[in-house]
Amino acid sequence: MIEVDQEEERKEILKRYRRLLKQAKPILKPGDAKLIKKAFNVSLEAHRDMRRKSGEPYIYHPLEVALVCVEEIGLGTTSIVSALLHDVVEDTDWELEDIEREFGHKVMTIIDGLTKISGVFEYGSSQQAENFRKMLLTLSDDVRVILIKLADRLNNMRTLGSMPRHKQLKIASETMYLYAPLAHRLGLYSIKSELEDLYLKYTDTDSYREIIHKINESKAYRNRFIKTFIQPIEDELNKLGFKFTIKGRPKSVFSIFNKMKKQGIPFEEVYDLFAIRIILDSEEANEKADCWQVYSIVTDFYRPNPDRLRDWISTPRSNGYESLHTTVMSNTGQWVEVQIRTDRMDEIAERGYAAHWKYKEKDHSRGTGLDDWITQVRGLLESNDGSAIEFMDDFRGNLFHDEVFVFTPKGDLKVLPFGSTALDFAGGGKMHRGKSQPKACPYLASSQKWDQVEILTSNKQKPTEDWLSNVMTSRAKAKIKDALREEKKSAILDGREIVQRKMKAMKMDFNSENVEKLRAFFELKTANEFYYRIGKGIIDATAIKSFKDFKDNLKLSSKSIQEKVRDESSFVKEIKNLKGPDHDQLLIGDDMDVVDYNLAKCCNPIPGDDVFGFVTINEGIKIHRTSCPNAVELLSNHGNRVIKARWTSQKEIAFLAGLRIVGTDRVGLINDVTKVISNELKVNMRSITVDSDAGIFEGTIKLFVNNTQHLDHLIQNLSKVEGILKVSRFD
């Protein structure tokens, strides 16, 4: 048992509390400090005997959440008090009425919202989606609820190291699935980046550590480069009398990891590892002119890439972000991203919605897409009566999209997600076609940035299912789904009437038993689906006459389904045959039992990989790598079906793995590669494919290995073959 030094803990608690007050001091009004102290004392008493998994006093958590609110988001006293009390109602005997009596209605409302959304990911996917909708309702009422929830999640991610491995994976995946996109949408870029970095730290620890090591390793060179790069810019800005700050900092670990993965390149080939940020102290009236003047100065010294200019000052992003971005070539031939903005813009970029709101209070005429977005969320919540899971997917789909700007024929500007179609512009309504200058375009044509679009409508036009795959916005999808839902109801009624009429003509009773047999005969999930297909003509009404010998037909149907499943599982069976009679390669579940499992085809795990088990509905337990492309969705949305799994040390069992090789072509190269694999290392190959172009070859090899150490040894040996430039694993 760990001994606790209560005096040291008391000192640490006071130290954290004083730091909170110090950070909040510039924004405090008379009486605020007293209110914060009162909230602190209530929280301290409420959590007196509680400790976190790390063994630390629980009070550390609300103190740190409150500190994030004031220091990193820029929230005020009401939010600080709410953050200090955010777990009191859920974890103690305090009621909301007690909070309202002691701290007022606003604090009580925020605490109520935080309590309601505390279990967003605690149940099955359907309940989670309903909780998510509830969470967004609090956003439309008071955005501070979501901002405090983000601060809460950030602190939980920072302290995730003390949690069990399966909890780390679940919480990290939830964070990536919802909280990082929400932080992005609310303009909290620093918090979004840290959440992504922490996600990578716990789901792909090796990659995270490698990138951190290389960033630190290149720090001295990077600092020298930045100093040389900014020197002429600083001199010119000083000469012209600008007040400014210049920062140079590396890109986030996750963004570097993403580039390496998407482009298939090593760390050394990521050219924009850092960005230069020039922050001007400008009067608001002169902001735009000053930023463009600085852009002119930068491009006088360094040649810009014309395809990399981003003007978010003339047209800010919908989350309020304003900045001027360009990429220029340094004197040493290295591309460098330069961001130019003012102090006001920088505060909004760092603190998102809270900073935007502060400036809006000073200027009520100031409005941004962030207000429009929250209004849009409110509208979607009020109008959406369909599946909560569909709503959640649609909403998430719009959080991270880039934007496209289009004009109406009257010259009004509309901002839509990049890749939007004329259907999005029309809002999913009864559109016949869209006209995009200078010529007419069909409704499937994606809008280009700065198009002018006119929508031609028709009352005869009805939405179809394929419209859903050609829209990006939640609003358009919701309207199309509403229309399709109404149309489906009508088709079901028509189909039911047709079936009733046909069965009567066939002298069959129209009852639930016969309808159920018809449903099974046509292999449909519900009677309504059967009615719908009849009503729409997808199933010809005359086909009902073929409803004979039902049991024989059903047996044939079942047999074909079994054959299909057998074909789809052949890959897994091949692996199982190679594994032989031993089944103790994996230990699964809380008790680390030996049970049957299948290897997920989406990521092909092998011994040594960090893995988890997922209980499927029809295919037993499937084993996935924690870095699997599907891991985030599975761990966050179906956490109740995720189980622990880890490899034992058993050897001589073969697992399929893939290698990608790149090199300079020469006679005998493939022979040398296969010799290393088959003769020297005694590895069985399943397939090898090679393409050669202009003296460079690229190939893929699928082979069977025992574990990750075996695979790493193979990669090292192949890398030594003359002409081989790069060997890497793929899923």
XYZ file of C-alpha atoms in Angstrom:
731
model
C 0.000 0.000 0.000
C 1.304 3.449 -0.983
C 1.949 5.792 1.934
C 0.359 9.220 1.510
C 2.029 12.383 2.770
C -1.096 14.412 3.532
C 0.841 17.605 4.260
C 2.596 17.450 0.873
C -0.723 16.797 -0.845
C -2.320 19.767 0.936
C 0.532 22.013 -0.243
C 0.161 20.742 -3.824
C -3.606 21.356 -3.789
C -3.088 24.943 -2.585
C -0.347 25.465 -5.161
C -2.691 24.420 -7.985
C -5.530 26.525 -6.607
C -3.303 29.628 -6.396
C -2.112 29.076 -9.951
C -5.748 28.987 -11.072
C -6.477 32.286 -9.296
C -3.342 33.869 -10.773
C -4.348 32.926 -14.315
C -7.918 34.127 -13.753
C -6.953 37.429 -12.083
C -7.058 39.619 -15.257
C -10.691 38.697 -15.955
C -12.083 38.711 -12.399
C -14.772 41.206 -11.407
C -15.547 42.211 -7.799
C -16.866 39.183 -5.907
C -15.592 36.629 -8.459
C -12.602 35.468 -6.380
C -14.920 34.832 -3.432
C -17.260 32.755 -5.630
C -14.350 30.701 -7.032
C -13.054 30.069 -3.501
C -16.499 28.913 -2.432
C -16.710 26.491 -5.390
C -13.202 25.213 -4.632
C -14.097 24.520 -0.985
C -17.307 22.705 -1.983
C -15.409 20.561 -4.513
C -12.584 19.894 -2.032
C -15.028 18.697 0.613
C -17.148 16.691 -1.860
C -14.115 14.801 -3.218
C -12.226 14.633 0.098
C -11.923 10.844 0.263
C -11.761 10.203 -3.490
C -8.657 9.334 -5.499
C -7.970 8.857 -9.192
C -6.521 5.677 -10.720
C -3.061 7.261 -10.441
C -3.478 7.481 -6.656
C -3.631 11.295 -6.723
C -6.344 13.202 -4.826
C -9.433 13.586 -7.040
C -9.503 17.366 -6.453
C -6.496 17.670 -8.805
C -8.834 16.880 -11.707
C -11.444 19.673 -11.298
C -8.623 22.136 -10.545
C -6.819 21.185 -13.771
C -10.045 21.311 -15.811
C -10.741 24.811 -14.472
C -7.161 25.829 -15.318
C -7.561 24.621 -18.928
C -10.807 26.615 -19.157
C -9.156 29.892 -18.177
C -5.592 29.407 -19.457
C -6.101 27.587 -22.758
C -9.688 28.438 -23.743
C -10.064 31.862 -22.117
C -13.369 31.259 -20.322
C -14.635 33.372 -17.428
C -15.732 33.003 -13.812
C -18.975 31.115 -14.495
C -17.042 28.464 -16.420
C -14.295 28.243 -13.763
C -16.901 27.661 -11.045
C -18.722 25.111 -13.232
C -15.459 23.273 -13.972
C -14.615 23.044 -10.261
C -18.064 21.600 -9.553
C -18.557 19.524 -12.726
C -18.386 16.108 -10.977
C -20.008 17.097 -7.673
C -23.629 16.244 -8.592
C -22.670 12.968 -10.275
C -20.305 11.717 -7.549
C -21.818 13.067 -4.301
C -25.114 13.803 -2.532
C -25.284 17.350 -3.914
C -28.400 18.030 -6.032
C -28.863 20.561 -8.845
C -31.124 22.561 -6.530
C -28.202 22.906 -4.094
C -25.951 24.166 -6.914
C -28.565 26.719 -8.016
C -29.095 27.946 -4.462
C -25.372 28.412 -3.773
C -24.024 29.443 -7.203
C -26.928 30.660 -9.317
C -29.005 29.499 -12.271
C -26.288 29.783 -14.974
C -23.859 27.513 -13.121
C -26.653 25.044 -12.372
C -27.635 24.914 -16.077
C -24.040 24.202 -17.138
C -23.580 21.527 -14.437
C -26.867 19.947 -15.542
C -25.613 19.848 -19.139
C -22.262 18.353 -18.107
C -23.997 15.696 -15.995
C -26.329 14.732 -18.867
C -23.494 14.196 -21.337
C -21.109 12.421 -18.955
C -21.991 9.012 -20.395
C -21.877 9.714 -24.126
C -19.847 6.551 -24.831
C -20.955 4.309 -21.978
C -23.554 2.130 -23.717
C -24.272 0.414 -27.029
C -24.064 2.358 -30.274
C -27.756 3.330 -30.385
C -27.769 4.698 -26.822
C -24.440 6.443 -27.447
C -25.900 8.190 -30.472
C -28.890 9.376 -28.418
C -26.501 10.675 -25.755
C -24.546 12.430 -28.487
C -27.691 14.191 -29.678
C -28.325 15.196 -26.044
C -24.785 16.553 -25.897
C -25.393 18.718 -28.963
C -28.605 20.038 -27.443
C -26.480 21.433 -24.617
C -24.193 23.008 -27.234
C -27.106 24.834 -28.794
C -28.246 26.025 -25.339
C -24.866 27.092 -23.939
C -21.639 26.357 -25.797
C -19.708 26.570 -22.501
C -20.965 23.063 -21.659
C -19.043 21.622 -24.611
C -15.988 23.811 -23.967
C -15.764 22.603 -20.346
C -16.331 19.024 -21.531
C -13.384 19.440 -23.928
C -11.239 20.730 -21.034
C -12.349 17.703 -18.991
C -11.422 15.331 -21.818
C -8.041 17.028 -22.329
C -7.119 16.498 -18.670
C -8.309 12.886 -18.813
C -6.097 12.301 -21.859
C -3.110 13.961 -20.151
C -3.483 11.571 -17.200
C -4.366 8.459 -19.221
C -1.084 6.716 -18.376
C -2.452 5.380 -15.084
C -5.407 3.602 -16.724
C -5.474 -0.096 -17.797
C -4.503 -0.708 -21.421
C -8.030 -1.510 -22.668
C -9.345 1.686 -21.056
C -6.569 3.704 -22.678
C -7.568 2.406 -26.107
C -11.275 3.054 -25.534
C -10.840 6.598 -24.184
C -8.249 7.518 -26.833
C -10.537 6.270 -29.615
C -13.543 8.172 -28.246
C -11.353 11.263 -28.213
C -10.341 10.828 -31.839
C -13.875 9.955 -32.900
C -15.652 12.970 -31.442
C -13.721 15.342 -29.183
C -10.830 16.214 -31.535
C -13.245 17.005 -34.418
C -15.394 19.110 -32.056
C -12.339 21.048 -30.861
C -11.425 21.657 -34.510
C -14.946 22.859 -35.338
C -14.961 25.241 -32.373
C -11.593 26.701 -33.420
C -9.569 25.222 -30.541
C -6.616 24.193 -32.706
C -4.071 23.783 -29.890
C -6.407 21.506 -27.942
C -7.340 19.592 -31.097
C -3.647 18.998 -31.899
C -2.822 17.862 -28.364
C -5.778 15.454 -28.304
C -4.613 13.946 -31.609
C -1.022 13.641 -30.372
C -2.161 11.922 -27.177
C -4.369 9.579 -29.204
C -1.315 8.533 -31.222
C 0.755 8.162 -28.036
C -1.609 5.503 -26.672
C -2.612 3.719 -29.900
C 0.727 3.642 -31.766
C 3.331 4.267 -29.080
C 6.337 3.263 -31.197
C 5.519 5.717 -34.004
C 4.820 8.471 -31.474
C 8.142 7.982 -29.669
C 10.078 7.755 -32.929
C 8.667 11.064 -34.226
C 9.207 12.811 -30.865
C 12.807 11.558 -30.833
C 13.451 12.826 -34.357
C 11.833 16.208 -33.653
C 14.075 16.638 -30.600
C 17.082 15.349 -32.524
C 16.614 17.996 -35.241
C 15.834 20.832 -32.797
C 19.272 22.518 -32.911
C 19.347 22.531 -36.730
C 15.731 23.738 -36.856
C 16.440 26.656 -34.508
C 19.461 27.729 -36.581
C 17.439 27.504 -39.786
C 14.531 29.542 -38.360
C 16.881 32.236 -37.057
C 18.531 32.602 -40.483
C 15.181 32.480 -42.315
C 13.416 35.178 -40.268
C 16.376 37.575 -39.942
C 15.742 39.616 -43.160
C 11.987 39.669 -42.463
C 12.554 40.968 -38.909
C 14.941 43.667 -40.147
C 12.459 44.921 -42.749
C 9.486 44.889 -40.350
C 11.488 46.828 -37.752
C 12.554 49.339 -40.390
C 8.899 49.933 -41.361
C 7.854 50.373 -37.707
C 5.714 47.261 -37.276
C 5.063 45.861 -33.802
C 5.227 42.112 -34.153
C 6.203 38.693 -32.796
C 7.658 35.867 -34.884
C 7.359 32.256 -33.744
C 8.713 29.103 -35.309
C 7.403 25.787 -34.087
C 7.212 22.183 -35.347
C 3.974 20.725 -36.674
C 2.082 18.380 -34.368
C 3.295 14.795 -34.018
C -0.005 13.475 -35.371
C 0.064 15.695 -38.481
C 3.644 14.558 -39.227
C 2.605 10.918 -38.675
C -0.363 11.403 -41.032
C 1.843 12.813 -43.798
C 4.334 9.975 -43.419
C 1.531 7.417 -43.617
C -0.470 8.981 -46.468
C 2.551 9.776 -48.633
C 4.501 6.636 -47.669
C 7.616 8.637 -46.764
C 10.053 8.627 -43.813
C 10.329 11.501 -41.319
C 13.298 12.978 -43.200
C 11.194 13.474 -46.361
C 8.400 15.481 -44.689
C 9.340 18.916 -46.019
C 7.075 21.172 -43.944
C 7.994 19.984 -40.453
C 7.472 23.427 -38.959
C 5.713 26.721 -39.629
C 6.743 30.350 -39.158
C 4.043 32.510 -37.589
C 4.190 36.313 -37.849
C 1.801 37.978 -35.367
C 1.156 41.708 -35.780
C 0.016 44.236 -33.196
C -2.405 46.096 -35.484
C -5.478 48.249 -35.128
C -8.511 46.282 -36.273
C -9.220 48.771 -39.065
C -5.724 48.193 -40.513
C -5.489 44.413 -40.015
C -6.114 43.326 -43.586
C -3.784 45.899 -45.174
C -1.008 45.177 -42.645
C -1.174 41.405 -43.209
C -0.972 41.788 -46.981
C 1.933 44.226 -46.642
C 3.810 41.649 -44.551
C 2.983 38.998 -47.162
C 4.559 41.270 -49.773
C 7.701 41.631 -47.618
C 8.015 37.857 -47.102
C 7.609 37.114 -50.817
C 10.160 39.806 -51.705
C 12.767 37.709 -49.881
C 11.500 34.208 -50.709
C 9.747 32.787 -53.782
C 6.143 31.731 -52.981
C 4.354 28.627 -54.210
C 1.254 30.127 -55.924
C -0.776 26.965 -55.277
C -0.233 27.249 -51.519
C -1.712 30.718 -50.857
C -4.645 30.606 -48.416
C -6.545 33.838 -47.701
C -8.686 33.286 -44.600
C -8.693 37.001 -43.804
C -10.961 38.095 -46.657
C -13.165 35.039 -46.054
C -12.647 33.511 -42.575
C -13.269 29.822 -41.965
C -16.685 28.956 -40.597
C -15.202 28.405 -37.113
C -13.941 32.015 -37.046
C -10.325 31.277 -38.014
C -8.577 34.190 -39.757
C -5.042 34.073 -41.139
C -2.986 34.466 -44.296
C -0.980 31.342 -45.210
C 1.685 30.926 -47.854
C 4.499 28.461 -48.548
C 7.828 29.898 -49.721
C 11.169 28.497 -50.853
C 14.087 29.281 -48.516
C 17.556 30.187 -49.792
C 18.653 26.608 -49.028
C 15.909 25.096 -51.195
C 13.530 24.106 -48.385
C 9.806 24.855 -48.477
C 8.577 26.775 -45.413
C 4.982 27.548 -44.423
C 4.460 31.147 -43.236
C 1.314 32.211 -41.365
C 0.524 35.929 -41.042
C -2.108 37.190 -38.596
C -2.802 39.819 -35.926
C -2.996 39.445 -32.134
C -6.796 39.331 -32.340
C -6.726 36.663 -35.044
C -4.140 34.663 -33.100
C -6.263 34.665 -29.951
C -9.252 33.398 -31.934
C -7.033 30.764 -33.587
C -5.765 29.542 -30.202
C -8.909 29.927 -28.091
C -11.603 29.479 -30.703
C -15.196 30.185 -29.778
C -14.449 31.830 -26.412
C -12.217 34.470 -28.032
C -14.652 34.942 -30.919
C -17.420 35.611 -28.399
C -15.277 38.109 -26.488
C -14.711 40.204 -29.612
C -18.338 39.858 -30.651
C -19.435 41.349 -27.310
C -17.381 44.443 -28.151
C -18.857 44.655 -31.658
C -22.407 43.269 -31.919
C -22.359 43.641 -35.689
C -19.537 41.098 -35.866
C -20.851 37.709 -36.883
C -19.022 34.638 -38.111
C -19.764 31.236 -39.525
C -19.383 29.854 -35.999
C -22.664 31.488 -34.960
C -24.254 30.238 -38.179
C -22.975 26.730 -37.471
C -24.418 26.638 -33.939
C -27.721 27.972 -35.305
C -27.575 25.229 -37.947
C -26.947 22.564 -35.266
C -29.970 23.828 -33.357
C -32.094 23.628 -36.516
C -30.905 20.109 -37.326
C -31.695 18.908 -33.815
C -35.188 20.362 -33.988
C -35.976 18.949 -37.436
C -34.288 15.539 -37.226
C -36.571 12.706 -36.193
C -34.713 9.835 -37.844
C -32.018 7.477 -36.636
C -29.750 9.002 -34.006
C -26.857 6.913 -35.344
C -27.344 8.351 -38.853
C -27.518 11.842 -37.390
C -24.283 11.282 -35.470
C -22.490 10.025 -38.585
C -23.762 12.939 -40.687
C -22.784 15.464 -38.041
C -19.264 14.050 -37.645
C -18.884 13.993 -41.400
C -19.137 17.776 -41.516
C -16.771 18.579 -38.638
C -13.448 18.260 -40.456
C -14.265 19.255 -44.043
C -12.494 22.070 -45.859
C -14.762 24.700 -47.350
C -15.908 25.931 -50.741
C -17.284 29.434 -51.334
C -20.124 29.988 -53.812
C -22.238 32.992 -54.757
C -25.966 33.166 -55.422
C -27.119 34.997 -58.594
C -27.714 38.017 -56.317
C -24.087 37.942 -55.168
C -24.678 36.541 -51.662
C -21.806 34.375 -50.381
C -22.483 30.854 -49.078
C -19.900 28.632 -47.383
C -20.247 24.867 -47.901
C -18.043 21.849 -47.117
C -15.462 21.195 -49.831
C -16.798 18.663 -52.333
C -20.371 19.941 -51.962
C -22.714 19.682 -54.923
C -25.465 21.919 -56.213
C -27.787 19.752 -54.096
C -26.087 21.048 -50.944
C -26.507 24.584 -52.225
C -30.228 23.902 -52.709
C -30.424 22.423 -49.223
C -31.623 19.041 -50.460
C -34.854 20.510 -51.850
C -36.763 19.909 -55.088
C -33.957 20.810 -57.447
C -34.133 20.095 -61.156
C -30.575 21.118 -61.993
C -27.906 23.591 -60.979
C -26.426 26.281 -63.195
C -22.783 27.067 -62.519
C -21.111 29.818 -64.542
C -20.364 29.906 -67.379
C -22.475 26.899 -68.476
C -25.242 24.721 -67.098
C -24.090 21.839 -64.881
C -25.962 18.695 -63.772
C -26.872 18.394 -60.104
C -24.030 15.909 -59.527
C -21.304 18.383 -60.521
C -19.170 19.435 -57.548
C -18.872 23.170 -57.057
C -15.455 24.757 -57.449
C -14.222 27.460 -55.084
C -15.765 30.853 -55.883
C -18.387 29.506 -58.330
C -21.601 31.405 -58.892
C -24.511 28.958 -58.678
C -28.183 29.249 -59.585
C -30.656 26.512 -58.661
C -33.561 25.688 -60.976
C -36.370 24.016 -58.998
C -39.251 21.782 -60.055
C -42.278 20.589 -58.079
C -42.204 17.376 -60.136
C -38.690 16.510 -58.974
C -38.530 13.914 -56.180
C -35.392 12.979 -54.201
C -33.914 9.523 -54.757
C -31.660 7.360 -52.547
C -28.583 8.126 -54.663
C -28.935 11.834 -53.819
C -27.630 10.998 -50.328
C -24.257 9.932 -51.731
C -23.995 13.234 -53.603
C -24.414 15.686 -50.727
C -22.012 16.725 -47.976
C -24.022 18.901 -45.584
C -26.103 17.567 -42.692
C -28.916 19.968 -43.597
C -29.246 18.622 -47.143
C -29.035 15.008 -45.937
C -31.700 15.618 -43.297
C -34.103 17.141 -45.848
C -33.533 14.337 -48.358
C -34.034 11.698 -45.651
C -37.255 13.383 -44.505
C -38.578 13.307 -48.075
C -37.495 9.688 -48.598
C -39.084 8.695 -45.294
C -42.434 10.147 -46.351
C -42.148 8.490 -49.747
C -41.328 5.160 -48.095
C -44.401 5.367 -45.836
C -46.556 5.912 -48.920
C -44.907 3.019 -50.800
C -45.420 0.681 -47.800
C -49.150 1.467 -47.716
C -49.422 0.939 -51.483
C -47.487 -2.343 -51.255
C -49.624 -3.639 -48.394
C -52.762 -2.968 -50.422
C -51.299 -4.762 -53.484
C -50.253 -7.815 -51.416
C -53.673 -7.992 -49.761
C -55.364 -7.861 -53.181
C -53.058 -10.503 -54.740
C -53.399 -12.896 -51.792
C -57.163 -12.565 -51.940
C -57.042 -13.435 -55.664
C -54.903 -16.500 -54.790
C -57.446 -17.457 -52.111
C -54.880 -17.072 -49.361
C -55.565 -15.556 -45.965
C -53.963 -12.160 -45.483
C -52.623 -12.684 -41.967
C -49.366 -12.183 -40.067
C -48.328 -15.853 -40.443
C -48.543 -15.848 -44.259
C -46.951 -12.408 -44.515
C -44.058 -13.658 -42.351
C -43.597 -16.626 -44.717
C -43.569 -14.271 -47.696
C -40.964 -12.082 -45.972
C -38.734 -15.103 -45.327
C -39.261 -16.410 -48.874
C -37.948 -13.133 -50.330
C -35.151 -13.011 -47.687
C -36.095 -9.597 -46.323
C -35.677 -8.349 -42.752
C -39.171 -6.970 -42.109
C -42.688 -7.156 -43.502
C -42.580 -3.406 -44.154
C -39.475 -3.879 -46.317
C -41.420 -6.482 -48.312
C -44.394 -4.114 -48.699
C -42.055 -1.293 -49.708
C -40.426 -3.340 -52.482
C -43.799 -4.414 -53.819
C -45.060 -0.818 -53.669
C -42.015 0.511 -55.533
C -42.095 -2.295 -58.107
C -38.698 -3.659 -57.016
C -40.433 -7.003 -56.502
C -43.019 -7.681 -59.190
C -46.412 -8.330 -57.635
C -46.795 -11.385 -59.900
C -43.834 -12.965 -58.063
C -46.179 -13.652 -55.155
C -47.596 -16.462 -57.313
C -44.258 -18.281 -57.028
C -44.805 -18.566 -53.285
C -44.982 -22.401 -53.190
C -43.192 -25.103 -51.251
C -41.990 -22.469 -48.813
C -39.870 -24.769 -46.681
C -37.924 -26.117 -49.670
C -37.272 -22.608 -50.892
C -36.169 -21.526 -47.446
C -33.739 -24.476 -47.207
C -32.227 -23.590 -50.565
C -31.948 -19.991 -49.469
C -30.235 -20.943 -46.214
C -27.825 -23.223 -48.065
C -26.770 -20.418 -50.424
C -26.231 -18.087 -47.503
C -24.032 -20.681 -45.777
C -21.976 -21.135 -48.961
C -21.459 -17.357 -49.156
C -20.227 -17.169 -45.557
C -17.899 -20.102 -46.212
C -16.346 -18.295 -49.205
C -15.867 -15.052 -47.295
C -14.120 -16.804 -44.413
C -11.675 -18.788 -46.589
C -8.853 -16.353 -45.907
C -9.182 -16.769 -42.140
C -9.388 -20.561 -42.576
C -6.112 -20.522 -44.499
C -4.470 -18.824 -41.531
C -6.085 -21.276 -39.091
C -4.752 -24.255 -41.073
C -1.246 -22.832 -40.901
C -1.617 -22.344 -37.153
C -2.177 -26.064 -36.676
C -3.924 -27.564 -33.642
C -2.556 -25.054 -31.110
C -4.945 -22.289 -30.088
C -3.144 -20.613 -27.212
C -1.369 -17.926 -29.246
C -3.724 -15.277 -27.813
C -5.027 -14.756 -24.300
C -8.378 -12.976 -24.347
C -10.678 -11.197 -21.871
C -10.321 -9.919 -18.315
C -9.263 -13.392 -17.124
C -6.874 -13.877 -20.079
C -8.629 -17.088 -21.161
C -7.810 -19.250 -24.180
C -10.798 -18.967 -26.563
C -11.428 -19.225 -30.303
C -10.885 -16.117 -32.394
C -10.471 -14.874 -35.961
C -7.889 -12.419 -37.265
C -9.387 -9.264 -38.770
C -8.677 -9.024 -42.498
C -8.657 -5.213 -42.374
C -5.323 -5.072 -40.495
C -3.879 -8.651 -40.455
C -2.399 -8.654 -36.906
C 0.610 -10.838 -36.136
C 2.210 -11.779 -32.776
C 3.936 -8.792 -31.226
C 1.367 -6.311 -32.545
C -0.611 -4.346 -29.977
C -4.122 -5.810 -30.327
C -7.647 -5.914 -28.901
C -10.554 -8.316 -29.303
C -13.945 -7.340 -30.716
C -17.047 -9.483 -30.154
C -18.915 -9.567 -33.481
C -22.572 -10.493 -33.863
C -22.121 -13.490 -36.191
C -18.399 -14.228 -36.443
C -17.209 -14.655 -32.852
C -14.205 -12.719 -31.563
C -12.113 -10.833 -34.109
C -8.614 -9.618 -33.290
C -7.622 -6.135 -34.536
C -4.401 -4.146 -34.289
C -4.804 -1.012 -32.160
C -3.606 0.950 -35.204
C -6.255 -0.685 -37.436
C -8.118 1.781 -39.710
C -11.374 0.651 -38.052
C -10.101 0.817 -34.444
C -11.359 4.341 -33.670
C -14.921 3.553 -34.748
C -15.031 0.151 -32.990
C -13.493 1.291 -29.707
C -15.511 4.499 -29.415
C -18.914 3.342 -30.669
C -18.954 -0.266 -29.445
C -16.828 -0.136 -26.294
C -19.080 -2.666 -24.556
C -18.042 -5.290 -27.149
C -14.286 -4.676 -26.887
C -12.208 -7.121 -24.831
C -8.563 -7.283 -23.848
C -6.183 -9.476 -25.833
C -2.440 -10.090 -25.738
C -0.032 -12.473 -27.392
C 1.706 -15.330 -25.569
C 5.273 -16.342 -26.383
C 4.298 -19.425 -28.439
C 6.315 -19.706 -31.659
C 6.345 -21.614 -34.945
C 2.899 -20.399 -35.953
C 2.578 -18.582 -39.280
C 0.774 -15.268 -39.808
C 0.243 -13.463 -43.086
C 2.037 -10.117 -43.454
C 2.658 -7.768 -46.368
C 5.879 -5.979 -47.362
C 6.287 -3.143 -49.852
C 9.740 -2.833 -51.460
C 11.161 0.015 -53.565
C 14.532 0.061 -55.304
C 16.605 0.605 -58.429
C 16.014 -2.095 -61.024
C 18.829 -4.446 -62.036
C 19.239 -7.933 -63.463
C 18.844 -10.622 -60.799
C 17.328 -8.336 -58.140
C 14.123 -10.346 -57.695
C 16.151 -13.548 -57.529
C 18.264 -12.050 -54.706
C 15.131 -10.924 -52.835
C 13.459 -14.341 -53.036
C 16.738 -16.025 -52.060
C 16.876 -13.990 -48.816
C 13.240 -14.791 -48.050
C 13.100 -18.484 -48.953
C 16.643 -19.823 -48.601
C 18.330 -17.741 -45.890
C 15.342 -17.023 -43.603
C 13.178 -20.036 -44.535
C 10.044 -17.910 -44.904
C 7.078 -19.095 -46.996
C 5.836 -16.608 -49.589
C 2.193 -16.432 -50.615
C 2.622 -13.991 -53.526
C 5.003 -11.451 -55.050
C 4.185 -8.696 -57.569
C 6.672 -6.269 -59.112
C 6.293 -3.229 -61.402
C 9.233 -1.420 -62.988
C 9.271 2.060 -64.529
C 12.234 4.191 -65.659
C 14.723 2.090 -63.717
C 12.754 2.185 -60.438
C 10.808 -0.860 -59.294
C 8.034 -1.191 -56.714
C 6.852 -4.526 -55.443
C 4.617 -6.151 -52.850
C 5.287 -9.454 -51.121
C 2.811 -11.421 -48.999
C 4.508 -13.928 -46.718
C 4.065 -15.849 -43.478
C 5.993 -14.867 -40.339
C 5.940 -15.909 -36.672
C 5.778 -12.480 -35.011
C 6.840 -8.838 -35.295
C 10.449 -9.648 -34.334
C 10.594 -12.185 -37.165
C 9.151 -9.576 -39.555
C 11.601 -6.859 -38.396
C 14.517 -9.268 -38.910
C 13.266 -9.985 -42.431
C 12.957 -6.245 -43.221
C 16.526 -5.630 -42.002
C 17.914 -8.425 -44.196
C 15.983 -7.321 -47.283
C 17.203 -3.731 -46.791
C 20.779 -4.998 -47.193
C 20.120 -6.399 -50.690
C 21.923 -4.314 -53.328
C 19.511 -1.903 -55.034
C 16.813 -2.010 -52.326
C 16.017 1.552 -51.197
C 13.078 0.997 -48.858
C 11.202 -1.899 -47.225
C 7.999 -1.257 -45.251
C 5.063 -3.229 -43.882
C 1.517 -2.742 -45.136
C -1.787 -4.144 -43.864
